[in-house]
Structure formats: C-alpha cells, structure tokens
Short mmCIF file of C-alpha atoms in Angstrom, two decimals:
data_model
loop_
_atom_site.label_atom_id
_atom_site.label_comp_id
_atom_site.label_asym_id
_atom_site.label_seq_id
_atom_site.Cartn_x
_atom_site.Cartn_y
_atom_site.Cartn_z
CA UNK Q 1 -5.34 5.41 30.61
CA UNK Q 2 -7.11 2.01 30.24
CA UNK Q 3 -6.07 -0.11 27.09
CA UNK Q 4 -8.60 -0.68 24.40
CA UNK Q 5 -9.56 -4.11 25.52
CA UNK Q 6 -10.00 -2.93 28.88
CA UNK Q 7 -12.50 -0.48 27.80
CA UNK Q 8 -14.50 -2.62 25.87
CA UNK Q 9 -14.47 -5.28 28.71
CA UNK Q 10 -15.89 -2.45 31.13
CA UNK Q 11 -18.85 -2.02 28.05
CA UNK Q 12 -19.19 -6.09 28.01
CA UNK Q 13 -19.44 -6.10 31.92
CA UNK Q 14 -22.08 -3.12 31.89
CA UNK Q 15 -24.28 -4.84 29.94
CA UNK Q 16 -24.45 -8.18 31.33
CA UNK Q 17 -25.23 -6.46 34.59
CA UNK Q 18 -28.10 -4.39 32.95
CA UNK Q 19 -28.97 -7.88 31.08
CA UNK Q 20 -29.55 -9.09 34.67
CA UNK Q 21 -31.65 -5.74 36.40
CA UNK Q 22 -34.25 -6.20 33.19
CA UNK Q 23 -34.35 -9.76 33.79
CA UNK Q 24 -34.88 -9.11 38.09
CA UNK Q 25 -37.52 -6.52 36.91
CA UNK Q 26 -39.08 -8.05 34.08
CA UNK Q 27 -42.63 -8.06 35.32
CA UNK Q 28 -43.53 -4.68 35.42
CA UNK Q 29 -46.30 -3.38 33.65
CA UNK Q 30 -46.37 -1.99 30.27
CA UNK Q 31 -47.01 -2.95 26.37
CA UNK Q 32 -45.38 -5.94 25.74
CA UNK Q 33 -43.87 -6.60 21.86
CA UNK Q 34 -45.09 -9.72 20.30
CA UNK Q 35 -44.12 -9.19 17.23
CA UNK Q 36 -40.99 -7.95 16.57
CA UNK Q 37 -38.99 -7.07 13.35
CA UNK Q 38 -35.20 -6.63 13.19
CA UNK Q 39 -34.15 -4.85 9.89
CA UNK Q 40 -30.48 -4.92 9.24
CA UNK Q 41 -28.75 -3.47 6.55
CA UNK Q 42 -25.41 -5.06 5.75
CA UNK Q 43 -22.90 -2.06 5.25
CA UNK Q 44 -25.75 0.76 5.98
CA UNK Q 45 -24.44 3.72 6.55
CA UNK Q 46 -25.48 7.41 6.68
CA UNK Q 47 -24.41 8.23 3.16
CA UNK Q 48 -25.97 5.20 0.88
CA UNK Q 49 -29.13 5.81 3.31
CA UNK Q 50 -28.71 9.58 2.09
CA UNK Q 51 -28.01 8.78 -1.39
CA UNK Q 52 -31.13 6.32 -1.69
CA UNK Q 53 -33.53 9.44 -0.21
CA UNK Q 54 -31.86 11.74 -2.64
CA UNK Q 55 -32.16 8.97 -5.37
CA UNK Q 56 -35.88 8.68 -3.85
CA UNK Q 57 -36.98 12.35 -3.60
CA UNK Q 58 -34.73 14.08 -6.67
CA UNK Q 59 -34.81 10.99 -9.41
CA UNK Q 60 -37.91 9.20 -8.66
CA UNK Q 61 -39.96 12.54 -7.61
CA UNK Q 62 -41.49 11.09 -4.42
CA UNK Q 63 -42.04 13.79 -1.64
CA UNK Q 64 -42.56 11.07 0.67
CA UNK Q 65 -39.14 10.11 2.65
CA UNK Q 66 -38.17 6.65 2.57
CA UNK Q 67 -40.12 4.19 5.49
CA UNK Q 68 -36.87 4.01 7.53
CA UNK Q 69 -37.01 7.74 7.37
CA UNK Q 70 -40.56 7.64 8.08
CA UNK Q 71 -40.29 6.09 11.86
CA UNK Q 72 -40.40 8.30 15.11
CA UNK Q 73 -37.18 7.59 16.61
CA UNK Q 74 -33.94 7.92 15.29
CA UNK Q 75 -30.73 7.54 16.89
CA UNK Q 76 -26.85 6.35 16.09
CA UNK Q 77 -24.75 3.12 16.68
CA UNK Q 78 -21.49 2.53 17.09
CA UNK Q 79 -19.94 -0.19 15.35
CA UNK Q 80 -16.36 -1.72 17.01
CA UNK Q 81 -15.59 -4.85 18.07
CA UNK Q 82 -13.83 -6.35 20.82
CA UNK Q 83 -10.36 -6.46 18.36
CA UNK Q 84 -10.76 -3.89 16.25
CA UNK Q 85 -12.20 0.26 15.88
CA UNK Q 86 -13.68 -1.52 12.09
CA UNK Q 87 -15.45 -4.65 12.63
CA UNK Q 88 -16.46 -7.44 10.32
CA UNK Q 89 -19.89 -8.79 9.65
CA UNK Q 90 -18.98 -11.33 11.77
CA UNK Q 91 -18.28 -9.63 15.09
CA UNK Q 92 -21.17 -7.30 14.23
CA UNK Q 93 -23.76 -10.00 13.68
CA UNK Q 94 -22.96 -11.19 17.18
CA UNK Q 95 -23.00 -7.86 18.99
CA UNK Q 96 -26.73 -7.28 17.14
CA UNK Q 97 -27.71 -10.59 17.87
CA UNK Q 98 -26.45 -11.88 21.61
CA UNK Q 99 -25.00 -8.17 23.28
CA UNK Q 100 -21.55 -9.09 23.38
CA UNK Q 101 -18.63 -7.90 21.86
CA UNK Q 102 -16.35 -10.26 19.92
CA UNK Q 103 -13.51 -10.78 17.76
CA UNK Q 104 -13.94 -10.01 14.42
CA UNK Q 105 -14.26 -13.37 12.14
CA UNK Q 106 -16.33 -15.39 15.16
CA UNK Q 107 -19.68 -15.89 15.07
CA UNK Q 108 -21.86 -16.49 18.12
CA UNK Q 109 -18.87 -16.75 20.43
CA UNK Q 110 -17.35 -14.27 22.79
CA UNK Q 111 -14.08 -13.26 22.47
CA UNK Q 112 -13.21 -16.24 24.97
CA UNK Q 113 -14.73 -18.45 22.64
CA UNK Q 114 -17.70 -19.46 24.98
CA UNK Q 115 -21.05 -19.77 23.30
CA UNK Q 116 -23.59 -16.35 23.65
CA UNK Q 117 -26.92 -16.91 23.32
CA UNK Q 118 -28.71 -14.59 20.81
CA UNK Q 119 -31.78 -12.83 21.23
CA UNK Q 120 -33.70 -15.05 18.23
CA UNK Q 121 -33.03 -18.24 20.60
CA UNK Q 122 -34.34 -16.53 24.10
CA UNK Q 123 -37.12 -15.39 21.82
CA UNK Q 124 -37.53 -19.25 20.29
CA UNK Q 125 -37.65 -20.84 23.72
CA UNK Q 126 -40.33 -18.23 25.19
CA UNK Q 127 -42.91 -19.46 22.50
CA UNK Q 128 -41.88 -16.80 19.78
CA UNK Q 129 -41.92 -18.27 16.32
CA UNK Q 130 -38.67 -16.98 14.02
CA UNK Q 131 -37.91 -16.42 10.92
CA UNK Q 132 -34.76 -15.12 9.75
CA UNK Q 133 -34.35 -13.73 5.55
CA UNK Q 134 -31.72 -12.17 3.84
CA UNK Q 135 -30.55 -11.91 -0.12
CA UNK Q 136 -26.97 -13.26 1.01
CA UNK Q 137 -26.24 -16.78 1.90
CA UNK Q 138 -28.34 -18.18 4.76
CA UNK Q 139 -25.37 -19.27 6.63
CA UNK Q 140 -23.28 -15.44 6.12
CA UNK Q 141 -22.00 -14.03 9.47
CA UNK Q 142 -25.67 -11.55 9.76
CA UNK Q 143 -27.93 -14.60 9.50
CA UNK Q 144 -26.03 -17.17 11.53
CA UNK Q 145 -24.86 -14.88 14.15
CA UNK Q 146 -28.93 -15.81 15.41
CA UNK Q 147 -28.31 -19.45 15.68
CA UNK Q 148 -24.42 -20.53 15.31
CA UNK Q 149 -21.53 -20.57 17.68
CA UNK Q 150 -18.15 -21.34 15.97
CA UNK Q 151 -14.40 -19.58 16.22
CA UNK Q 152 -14.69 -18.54 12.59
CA UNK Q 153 -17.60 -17.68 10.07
CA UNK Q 154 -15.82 -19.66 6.66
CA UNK Q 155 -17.19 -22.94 8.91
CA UNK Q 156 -20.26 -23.35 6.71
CA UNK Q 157 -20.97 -26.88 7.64
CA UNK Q 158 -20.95 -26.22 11.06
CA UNK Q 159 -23.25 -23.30 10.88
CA UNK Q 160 -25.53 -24.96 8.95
CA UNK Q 161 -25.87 -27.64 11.25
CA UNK Q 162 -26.94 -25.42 13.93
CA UNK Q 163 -29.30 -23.69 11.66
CA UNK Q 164 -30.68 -26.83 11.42
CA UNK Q 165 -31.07 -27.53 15.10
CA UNK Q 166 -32.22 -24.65 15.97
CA UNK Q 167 -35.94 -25.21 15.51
CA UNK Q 168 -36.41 -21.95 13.85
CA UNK Q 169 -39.74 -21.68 11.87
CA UNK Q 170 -38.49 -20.02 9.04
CA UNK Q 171 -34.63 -19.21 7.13
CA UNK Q 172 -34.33 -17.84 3.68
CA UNK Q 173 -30.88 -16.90 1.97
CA UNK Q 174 -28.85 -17.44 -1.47
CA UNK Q 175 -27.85 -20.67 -0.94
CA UNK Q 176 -26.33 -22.65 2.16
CA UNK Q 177 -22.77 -23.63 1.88
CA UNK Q 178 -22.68 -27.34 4.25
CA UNK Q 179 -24.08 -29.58 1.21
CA UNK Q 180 -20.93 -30.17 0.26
CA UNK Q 181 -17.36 -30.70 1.96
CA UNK Q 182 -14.02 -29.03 0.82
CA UNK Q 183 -13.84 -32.15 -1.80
CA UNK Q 184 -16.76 -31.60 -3.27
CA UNK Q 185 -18.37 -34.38 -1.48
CA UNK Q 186 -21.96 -34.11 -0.31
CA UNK Q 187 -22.46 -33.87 3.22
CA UNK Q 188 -24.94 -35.52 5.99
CA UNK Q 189 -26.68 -32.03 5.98
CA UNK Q 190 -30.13 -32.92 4.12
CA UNK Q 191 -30.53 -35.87 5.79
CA UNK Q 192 -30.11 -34.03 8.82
CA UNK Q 193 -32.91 -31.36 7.37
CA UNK Q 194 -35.26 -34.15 6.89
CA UNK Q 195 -34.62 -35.88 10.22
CA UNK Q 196 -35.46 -32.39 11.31
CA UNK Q 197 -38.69 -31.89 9.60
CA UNK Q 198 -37.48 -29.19 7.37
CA UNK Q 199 -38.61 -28.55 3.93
CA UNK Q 200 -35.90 -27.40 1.67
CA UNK Q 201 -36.99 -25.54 -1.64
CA UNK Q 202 -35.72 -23.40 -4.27
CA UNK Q 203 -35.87 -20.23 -5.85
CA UNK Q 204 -38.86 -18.03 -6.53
CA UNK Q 205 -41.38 -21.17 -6.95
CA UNK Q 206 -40.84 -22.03 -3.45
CA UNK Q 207 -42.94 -19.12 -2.16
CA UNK Q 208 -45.35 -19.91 -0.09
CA UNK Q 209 -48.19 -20.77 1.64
CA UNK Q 210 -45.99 -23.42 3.09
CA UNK Q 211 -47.98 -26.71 4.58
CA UNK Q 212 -44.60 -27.48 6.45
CA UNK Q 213 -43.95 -25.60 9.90
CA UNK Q 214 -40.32 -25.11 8.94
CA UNK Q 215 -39.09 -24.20 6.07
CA UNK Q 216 -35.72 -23.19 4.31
CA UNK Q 217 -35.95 -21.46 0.73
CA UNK Q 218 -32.51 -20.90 -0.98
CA UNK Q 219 -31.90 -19.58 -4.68
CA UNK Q 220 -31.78 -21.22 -7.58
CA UNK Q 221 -29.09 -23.47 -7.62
CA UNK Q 222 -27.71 -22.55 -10.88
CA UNK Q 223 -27.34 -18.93 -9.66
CA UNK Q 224 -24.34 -17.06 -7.62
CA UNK Q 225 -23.87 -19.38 -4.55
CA UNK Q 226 -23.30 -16.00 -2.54
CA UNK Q 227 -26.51 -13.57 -3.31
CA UNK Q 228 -29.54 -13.79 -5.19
CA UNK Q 229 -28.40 -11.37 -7.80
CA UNK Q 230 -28.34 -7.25 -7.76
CA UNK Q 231 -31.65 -5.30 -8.17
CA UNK Q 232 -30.51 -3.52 -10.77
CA UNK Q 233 -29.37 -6.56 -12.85
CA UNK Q 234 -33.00 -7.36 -12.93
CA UNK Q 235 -32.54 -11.22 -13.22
CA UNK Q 236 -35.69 -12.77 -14.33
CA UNK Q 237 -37.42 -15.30 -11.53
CA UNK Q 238 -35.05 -14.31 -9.01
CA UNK Q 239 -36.11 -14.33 -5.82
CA UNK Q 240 -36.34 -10.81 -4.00
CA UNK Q 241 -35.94 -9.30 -0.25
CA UNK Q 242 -39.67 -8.26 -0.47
CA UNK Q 243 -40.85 -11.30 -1.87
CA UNK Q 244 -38.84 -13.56 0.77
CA UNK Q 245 -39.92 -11.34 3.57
CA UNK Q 246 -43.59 -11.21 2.39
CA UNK Q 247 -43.40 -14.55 2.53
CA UNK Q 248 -41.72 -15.06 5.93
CA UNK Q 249 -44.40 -12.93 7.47
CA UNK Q 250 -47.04 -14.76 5.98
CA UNK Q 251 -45.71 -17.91 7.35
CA UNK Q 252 -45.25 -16.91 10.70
CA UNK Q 253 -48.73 -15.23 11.07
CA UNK Q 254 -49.98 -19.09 10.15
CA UNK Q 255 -47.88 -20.87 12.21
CA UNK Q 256 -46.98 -18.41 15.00
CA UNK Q 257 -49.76 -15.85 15.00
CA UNK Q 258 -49.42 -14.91 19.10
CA UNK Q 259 -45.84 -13.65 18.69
CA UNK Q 260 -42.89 -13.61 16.30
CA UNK Q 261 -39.56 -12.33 15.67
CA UNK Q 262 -38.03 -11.60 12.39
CA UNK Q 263 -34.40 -10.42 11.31
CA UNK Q 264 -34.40 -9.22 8.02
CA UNK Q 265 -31.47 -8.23 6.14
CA UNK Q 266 -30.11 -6.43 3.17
CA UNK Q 267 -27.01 -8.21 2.23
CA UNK Q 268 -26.21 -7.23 -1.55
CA UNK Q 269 -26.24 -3.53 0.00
CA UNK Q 270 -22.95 -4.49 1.33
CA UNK Q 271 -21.69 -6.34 -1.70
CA UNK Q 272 -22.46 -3.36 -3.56
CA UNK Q 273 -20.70 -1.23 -1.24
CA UNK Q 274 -17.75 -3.60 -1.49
CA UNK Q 275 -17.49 -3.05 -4.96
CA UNK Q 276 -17.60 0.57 -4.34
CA UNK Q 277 -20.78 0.60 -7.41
CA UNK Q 278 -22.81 3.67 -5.98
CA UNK Q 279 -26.13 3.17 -8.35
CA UNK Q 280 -26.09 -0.77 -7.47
CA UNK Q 281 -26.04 0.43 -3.48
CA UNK Q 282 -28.65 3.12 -4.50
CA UNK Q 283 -31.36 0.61 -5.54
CA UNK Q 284 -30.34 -1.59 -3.10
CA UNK Q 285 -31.07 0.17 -0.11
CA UNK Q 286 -34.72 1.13 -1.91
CA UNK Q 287 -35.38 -2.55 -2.29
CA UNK Q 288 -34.42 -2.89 1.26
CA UNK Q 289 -36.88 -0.15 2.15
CA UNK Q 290 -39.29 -1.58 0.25
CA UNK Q 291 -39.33 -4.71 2.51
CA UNK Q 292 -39.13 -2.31 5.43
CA UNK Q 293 -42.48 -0.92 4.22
CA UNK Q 294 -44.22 -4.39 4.42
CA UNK Q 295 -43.51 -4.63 8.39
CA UNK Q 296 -44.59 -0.82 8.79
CA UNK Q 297 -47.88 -1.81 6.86
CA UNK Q 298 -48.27 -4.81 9.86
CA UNK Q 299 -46.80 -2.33 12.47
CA UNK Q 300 -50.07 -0.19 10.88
CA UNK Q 301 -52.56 -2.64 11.85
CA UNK Q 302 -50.82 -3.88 15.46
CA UNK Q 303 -49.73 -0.82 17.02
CA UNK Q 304 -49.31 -1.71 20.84
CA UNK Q 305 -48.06 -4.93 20.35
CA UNK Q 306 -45.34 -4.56 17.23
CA UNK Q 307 -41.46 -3.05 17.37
CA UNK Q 308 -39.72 -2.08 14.48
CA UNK Q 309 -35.90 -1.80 14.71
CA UNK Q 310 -33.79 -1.11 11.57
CA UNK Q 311 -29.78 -0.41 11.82
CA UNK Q 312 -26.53 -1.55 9.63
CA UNK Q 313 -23.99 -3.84 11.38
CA UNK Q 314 -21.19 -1.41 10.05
CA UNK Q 315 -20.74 1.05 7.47
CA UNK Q 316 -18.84 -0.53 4.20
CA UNK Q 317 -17.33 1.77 2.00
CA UNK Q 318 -17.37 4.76 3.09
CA UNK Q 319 -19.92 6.50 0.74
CA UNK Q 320 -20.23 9.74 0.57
CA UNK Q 321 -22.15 12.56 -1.48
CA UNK Q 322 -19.97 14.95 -3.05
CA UNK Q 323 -16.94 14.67 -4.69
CA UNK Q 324 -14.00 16.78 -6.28
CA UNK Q 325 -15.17 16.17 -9.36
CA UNK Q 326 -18.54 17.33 -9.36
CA UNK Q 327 -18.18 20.11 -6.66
CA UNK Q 328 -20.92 20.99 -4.78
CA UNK Q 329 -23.50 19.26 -6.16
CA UNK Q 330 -24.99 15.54 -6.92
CA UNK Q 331 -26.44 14.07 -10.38
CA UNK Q 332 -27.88 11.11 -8.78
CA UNK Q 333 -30.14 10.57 -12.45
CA UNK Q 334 -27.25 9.87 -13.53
CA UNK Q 335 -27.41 6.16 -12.22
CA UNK Q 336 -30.83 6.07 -13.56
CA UNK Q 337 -29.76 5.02 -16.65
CA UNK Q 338 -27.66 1.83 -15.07
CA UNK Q 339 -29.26 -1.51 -15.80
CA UNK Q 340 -26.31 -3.25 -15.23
CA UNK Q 341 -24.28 -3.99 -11.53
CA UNK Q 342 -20.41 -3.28 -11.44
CA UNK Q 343 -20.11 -7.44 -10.85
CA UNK Q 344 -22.36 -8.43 -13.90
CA UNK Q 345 -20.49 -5.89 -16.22
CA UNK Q 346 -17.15 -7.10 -14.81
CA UNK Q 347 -17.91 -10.67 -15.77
CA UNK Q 348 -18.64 -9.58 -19.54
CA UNK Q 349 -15.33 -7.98 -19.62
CA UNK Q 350 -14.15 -11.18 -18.41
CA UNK Q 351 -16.04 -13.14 -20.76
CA UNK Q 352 -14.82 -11.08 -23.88
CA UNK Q 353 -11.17 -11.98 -22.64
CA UNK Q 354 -11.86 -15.70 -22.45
CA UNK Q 355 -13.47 -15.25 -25.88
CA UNK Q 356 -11.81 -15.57 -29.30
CA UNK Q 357 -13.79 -12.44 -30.67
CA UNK Q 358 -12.47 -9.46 -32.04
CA UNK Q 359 -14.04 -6.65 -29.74
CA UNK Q 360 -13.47 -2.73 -30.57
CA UNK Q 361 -13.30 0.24 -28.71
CA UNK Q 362 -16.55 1.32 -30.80
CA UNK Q 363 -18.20 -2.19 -29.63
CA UNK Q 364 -17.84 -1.25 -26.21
CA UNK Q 365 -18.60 2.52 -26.31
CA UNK Q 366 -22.27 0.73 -27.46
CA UNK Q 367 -22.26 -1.68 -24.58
CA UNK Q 368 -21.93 1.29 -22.30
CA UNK Q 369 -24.36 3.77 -24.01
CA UNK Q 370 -27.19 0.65 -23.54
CA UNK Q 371 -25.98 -0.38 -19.96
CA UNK Q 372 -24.98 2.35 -18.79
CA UNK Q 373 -25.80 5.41 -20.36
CA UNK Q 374 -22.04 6.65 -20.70
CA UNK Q 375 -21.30 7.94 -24.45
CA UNK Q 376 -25.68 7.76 -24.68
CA UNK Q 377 -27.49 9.52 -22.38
CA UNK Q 378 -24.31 10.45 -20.27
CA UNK Q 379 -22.20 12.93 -21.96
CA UNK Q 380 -18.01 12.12 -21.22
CA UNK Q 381 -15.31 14.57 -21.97
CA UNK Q 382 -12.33 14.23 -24.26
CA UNK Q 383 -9.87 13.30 -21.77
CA UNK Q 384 -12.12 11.12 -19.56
CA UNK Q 385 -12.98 9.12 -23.09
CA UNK Q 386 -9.28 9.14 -23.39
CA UNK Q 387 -8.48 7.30 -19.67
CA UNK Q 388 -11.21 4.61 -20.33
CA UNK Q 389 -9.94 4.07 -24.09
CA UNK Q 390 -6.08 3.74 -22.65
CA UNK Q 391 -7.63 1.41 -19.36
CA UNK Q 392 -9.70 -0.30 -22.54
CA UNK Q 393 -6.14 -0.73 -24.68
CA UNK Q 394 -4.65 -2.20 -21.51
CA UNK Q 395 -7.25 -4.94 -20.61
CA UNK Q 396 -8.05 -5.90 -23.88
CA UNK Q 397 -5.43 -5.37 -26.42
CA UNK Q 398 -2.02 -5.59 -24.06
CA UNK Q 399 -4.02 -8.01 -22.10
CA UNK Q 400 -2.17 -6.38 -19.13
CA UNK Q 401 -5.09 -5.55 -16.71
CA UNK Q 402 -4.80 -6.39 -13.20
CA UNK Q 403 -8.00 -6.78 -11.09
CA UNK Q 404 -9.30 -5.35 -8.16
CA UNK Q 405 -9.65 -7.38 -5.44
CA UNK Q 406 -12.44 -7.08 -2.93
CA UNK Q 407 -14.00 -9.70 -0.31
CA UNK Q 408 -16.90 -11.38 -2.49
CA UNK Q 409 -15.13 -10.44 -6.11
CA UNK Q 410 -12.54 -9.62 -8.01
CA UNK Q 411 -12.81 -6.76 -11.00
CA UNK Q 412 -11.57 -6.24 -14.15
CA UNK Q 413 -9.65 -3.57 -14.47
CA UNK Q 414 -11.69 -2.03 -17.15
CA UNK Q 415 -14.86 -2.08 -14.85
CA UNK Q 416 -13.07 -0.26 -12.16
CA UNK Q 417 -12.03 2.10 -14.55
CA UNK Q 418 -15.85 2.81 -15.73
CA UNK Q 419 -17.87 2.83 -12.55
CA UNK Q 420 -14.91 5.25 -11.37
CA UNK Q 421 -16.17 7.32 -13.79
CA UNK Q 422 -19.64 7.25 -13.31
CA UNK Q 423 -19.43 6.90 -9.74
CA UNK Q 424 -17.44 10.72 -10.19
CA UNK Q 425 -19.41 12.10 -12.70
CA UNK Q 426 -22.57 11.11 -9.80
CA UNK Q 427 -21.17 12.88 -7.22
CA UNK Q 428 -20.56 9.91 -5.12
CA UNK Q 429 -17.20 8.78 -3.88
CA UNK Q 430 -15.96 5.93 -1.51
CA UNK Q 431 -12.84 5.74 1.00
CA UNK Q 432 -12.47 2.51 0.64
CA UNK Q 433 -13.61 -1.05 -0.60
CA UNK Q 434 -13.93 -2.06 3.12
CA UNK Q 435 -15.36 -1.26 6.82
CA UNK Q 436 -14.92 1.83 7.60
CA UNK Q 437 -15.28 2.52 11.37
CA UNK Q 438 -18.61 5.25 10.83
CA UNK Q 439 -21.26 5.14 13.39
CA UNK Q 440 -24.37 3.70 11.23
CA UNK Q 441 -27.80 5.17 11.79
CA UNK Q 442 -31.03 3.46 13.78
CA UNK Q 443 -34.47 4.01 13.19
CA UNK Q 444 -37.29 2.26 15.17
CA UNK Q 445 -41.24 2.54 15.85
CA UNK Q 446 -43.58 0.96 18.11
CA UNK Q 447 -43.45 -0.92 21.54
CA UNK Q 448 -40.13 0.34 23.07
CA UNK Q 449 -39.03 2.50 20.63
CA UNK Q 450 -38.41 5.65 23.00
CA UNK Q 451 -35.31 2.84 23.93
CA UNK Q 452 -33.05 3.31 20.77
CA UNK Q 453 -32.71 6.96 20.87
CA UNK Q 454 -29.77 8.72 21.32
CA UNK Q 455 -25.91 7.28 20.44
CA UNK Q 456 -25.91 3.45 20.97
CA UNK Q 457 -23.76 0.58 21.19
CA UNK Q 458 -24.66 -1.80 18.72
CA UNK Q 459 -24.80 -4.40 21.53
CA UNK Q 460 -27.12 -2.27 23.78
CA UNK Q 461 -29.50 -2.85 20.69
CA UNK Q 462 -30.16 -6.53 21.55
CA UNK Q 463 -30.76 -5.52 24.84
CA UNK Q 464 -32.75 -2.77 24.72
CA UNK Q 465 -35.27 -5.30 22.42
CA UNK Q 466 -35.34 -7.52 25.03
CA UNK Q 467 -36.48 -4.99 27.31
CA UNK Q 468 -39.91 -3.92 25.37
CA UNK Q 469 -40.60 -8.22 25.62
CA UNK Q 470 -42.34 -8.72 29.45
CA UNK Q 471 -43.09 -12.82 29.07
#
C-alpha cells in the first residue's frame, strides 16, 4: 500500500502534468473568462451553508435559495494537505491559489519549500487587473496565499512585503500586521507602499472611487487588528464584505475594465466557527452571500465572458443541524433574537471581572434577555437556569473560571457556558473548535463552469480556472 505522502505526491505530479497539456493546448477555441470571481469561504462547510438556507428560507421567509445555491453547477472538494487529512488555512490557501499541496502552516511554498506561483500572479502578468478582499487581516493565510511565499504564515512582515510588490490593483482586509516589528517598532513597510505607488486608507471612509490605481483599505485602526468585527455585533461605520467588494469591483471595472480577477473571502465565518457561536456563523455566511450576489448581478450582465467559483478552504467546526437536545428538529429563530457575537459577549464578562462592580445573577439574566433573548424571548428550564447560575457562581463569585481556548480567542467560561446553551436549544451542535477533515461544497456559474462538477481536489480548482482563461 503506498504511504500517505506518496499518494499525495502521485496527486501533486498529476496535476502539474495536466498544468502542462492545458498550457500545450491552450489555443483552442471557446469562451474565454475575463472576468473572473473567486469566492472563498473561510471554514464553509455543508452544515453552516445549510444552516444559513434554513436561517434564510424558515426565519427570514424568503422562498428564494441563497445565490450560492442559486448557480448551475455544484460539486464537492476535498480538503487535505500534503501533512495532514485536516488542513490549516494556510496549506489550503495555497492549494486554492497555486495547485499544489503543502504543509500545513506555509504559505505559497510547496512542501519543499520552493516558491508556487498562484493563479492571481499568472493572471497579473497576462494583463488581468486583481483585487483581492476579505473581512480578516489582509496578510491571513487565504489572502496572502495569492501573493506570498514564506515557510510559515505568523511572518507578517514578510507577507506584507510581497503584497506590496506584487503590483496587485486592489487588497482590502482588517488590518496588515508588518507596520510594526516584534518590539513594537515601526517598520520600512509604508515607505515601501509609497515607493510603490500605493494608497493606504482606512476604514469605511476610504471607499471609493479611488483616483489611485492601487489601493489598500484596512479597518479602522482602533478596531480588532484581526477582523472587521461580526455582523451580528452590528458595529457602527465598520466596514463590510459587501461594501469592500462593491468597491473592489468598481475599481477594477475603472482601472481594468478588459479583464479582472477577484478572490473574495469570508473570513469571520471561520472565526465564528472557531468559537463554535452557531447564530454569529449563521449571519455570516448570509453576509457572505450577500457579496456573492453582487458578482452574480455582473455575471447577469456579462454572461460569456464571466466565471463564478465559490468553495471553503476547509470545514471549521464541524457544524451540524440536529442535536440530542432538540431531537429531530431545528429552532433556527431562535438566533434571531442574538445581537450580540460569542467574542463581544465574552469580553463583557471579562470586563465585569476587571471591574470593581457588584454584578448579580439578576443583572445578568437582563443582559441576556436584551442580547440574547435567553430568560426574554427564549424560554430556559429549571435545571438549565440552574447550570448557567452554578457556571455564573464560578466565574464571577469564586472567580474560578477557566477559559476556552481557541486559535483567534480565548472565552470566558461563562460565555461558553451560554452559547452552549443556545447553540443546544437551536438545534445546532459542533465537533470541535477546529478543522475538521469534511469535504466542503463548490458552486460555480458561467465560462467553464461544466469544469467544477463532480468530487474535486481543492487544488484541481486552480487549475480547472485556468483552463476556462485562453490568452
């Protein structure tokens, strides 16, 4: 029996070699995509997709399916990397971005550690203008796996760098993380951006039309370094995955107008999933969709020359509908009544700790009632009331809570405790506040599409983009 590695070396070999019969036959005839769109999902899998449509079609009464669900082709994608059955963003960013499996935690390098060239940078150099937007940092492993090269994603300066020298017209995130060195000190990198010709602005003002041809836009500075804030947080002036993509589209129609390429991506879905917060993933993946509907809208108006492709580079969490609690059956309207994310509510718990006020188990039964709906809207049992009062005693009276550890934040206690609850008393449960190893689902409409369906590799997906392209 060949040995993992082996096997994925055989997949890494197979492509190349089907890399080079498209590029021997690249002049046949056909529609050619000029503009393309590359929707990505961060931690999209089957069940928060399924959860937003249910969300979609049973809460917000809309008998018309989500856009992803909307597009003619559908197929699967598996999700492994070159090291591991569960791969990070990091080793998924590069198999969606150059075709070649890596090791997870490099970006932009195979698993040799020799450069791969991504499809964004073919695209670049055959007159394609590129843009590149997500609602996590700019320089995360999804965004930079299009431009960097480096043995390990936590080298922001680095990364940045190359996002700087990569010529790209367009790149929109949270924040970028070179500025500053592990010291604190601030680095060369804006110098470099002006040398470059790049105009760097900030937060929802910055939106366009933009008289420079390349542009970054970041978040406010003052806000979380790592995302632009959840959807259901609502934080006023933020800038949004809609808005930033609106905007990227609208720049590259003035400054590239023959042909573009943009990789959009929904990078709180996965921080949501993370946290294992099922109504904050919910409304998430709508907000998503709800930049996916502004590309179908231009896919609309250039039918024979546009390509759609939306996909997750992994599944995070391992959401599912149905639980033992709730049987068979879902009460997604449940998280209608959520206007807070499991990350904002665990910093108030944390807050109230660092404070020097007196708080009450009746002061916070309010706080949830408004928040979240629990002991309001929501009705809870005796002996649920009874865990979250004994979880409450133990965070905030014994002080004795420990936190819950995840990759972009840690949780009070408290907080697990109460979107456990809600979470159960939803229907929705979670395997795990990782990767899981699921297949994720693809979608795709327009020049090429008949390509993507069936059960994919997530590094046939480059590929089989850079076959609908005929230069």
């Amino acid at each position: 029996m060949k040995s993992y590695k082996a096997i994925i070396g055989s997949i890494i070999l197979a492509a190349a070699l089907s890399t080079s019969v498209f590029a021997a036959g690249n002049n046949t005839a056909g529609p050619q995509a000029k503009y393309i769109f590359y929707f990505i999902g961060d931690g999209m899998g089957m069940g928060p997709v399924m959860a937003a449509q249910n969300y979609n079609r049973m809460v917000l009464g809309n008998s018309t399916p989500l856009t992803m669900m909307q597009m003619p082709v559908v197929g699967w994608c598996q999700t492994y990397s070159f090291s591991s059955p569960v791969t990070d963003s990091a080793a998924a960013g590069t198999a969606l971005s150059t075709r070649t499996k890596t090791r997870n935690g490099m970006l932009g390098m195979g698993p040799d550690t020799v450069a791969v060239t991504s499809i964004a940078k073919e695209l670049h150099d055959l007159g394609y203008g590129v843009g590149l937007v997500t609602t996590v940092a700019a320089d995360d492993a999804t965004p930079g796996a299009f431009y960097a090269h480096v043995p390990s994603r936590k080298m922001s300066y680095e990364i940045d760098v190359q996002g700087v020298e990569s010529g790209y017209e367009y790149i929109a995130g949270a924040s970028y993380g070179g500025f500053k060195d592990k010291d604190g000190k601030p680095t060369d990198l804006q110098q470099r951006m002006d040398a470059a010709g790049i105009s760097v602005m900030y937060g929802a003002d910055a939106l366009g039309p933009h008289d420079s041809r390349r542009v970054m836009i970041f978040g406010d500075q003052t806000s979380h370094p790592w995302d632009l804030g959840y959807t259901v947080d609502s934080i006023a002036g933020a800038l949004t995955l809609p808005a930033l993509t609106a905007d990227c589209l609208a720049h590259l129609e003035k400054y590239s107008p023959d042909r573009f390429f943009m990789m959009v991506e929904g990078g709180n879905i996965d921080h949501a999933l993370h946290g294992n917060d099922g109504g904050s993933a919910i409304k998430e993946v709508l907000n998503f969709d709800r930049a996916l509907a502004l590309a179908f809208d231009f896919y609309g108006k250039h039918p024979d020359e546009t390509l759609i492709v939306v996909t997750a580079d992994h599944d995070t969490g391992g959401m599912a509908l149905g639980t033992n609690y709730l049987g068979y059956n879902n009460k997604l309207e449940l998280f209608d009544h959520q206007r807070v994310s499991k990350e904002a509510f665990s910093d108030y718990c944390k807050s109230i700790l660092n404070s020097r006020r007196i708080y009450t188990w009746d002061d916070m039964k309010e706080y949830l009632a408004d928040r979240l709906g629990l002991f309001g809207a929501i009705k809870v049992n005796p002996e649920r009331e009874k865990e979250l009062k004994d979880m409450f005693d133990i965070t905030f009276e014994q002080r004795n809570g420990q936190d819950q550890k995840t990759l972009y934040a840690n949780f009070n206690e408290f907080a697990v405790a109460v979107f456990r609850t809600l979470n159960d008393m939803a229907g929705v449960g979670f395997t795990t506040t990782n990767h899981s190893g699921n297949p994720v689902p693809v979608f795709a409409a327009g020049v090429g599409a008949d390509l993507f369906k069936g059960f994919n590799n997530n590094i046939e997906l480059p590929q089989k983009i850079m076959q609908s392209v005929r230069p």
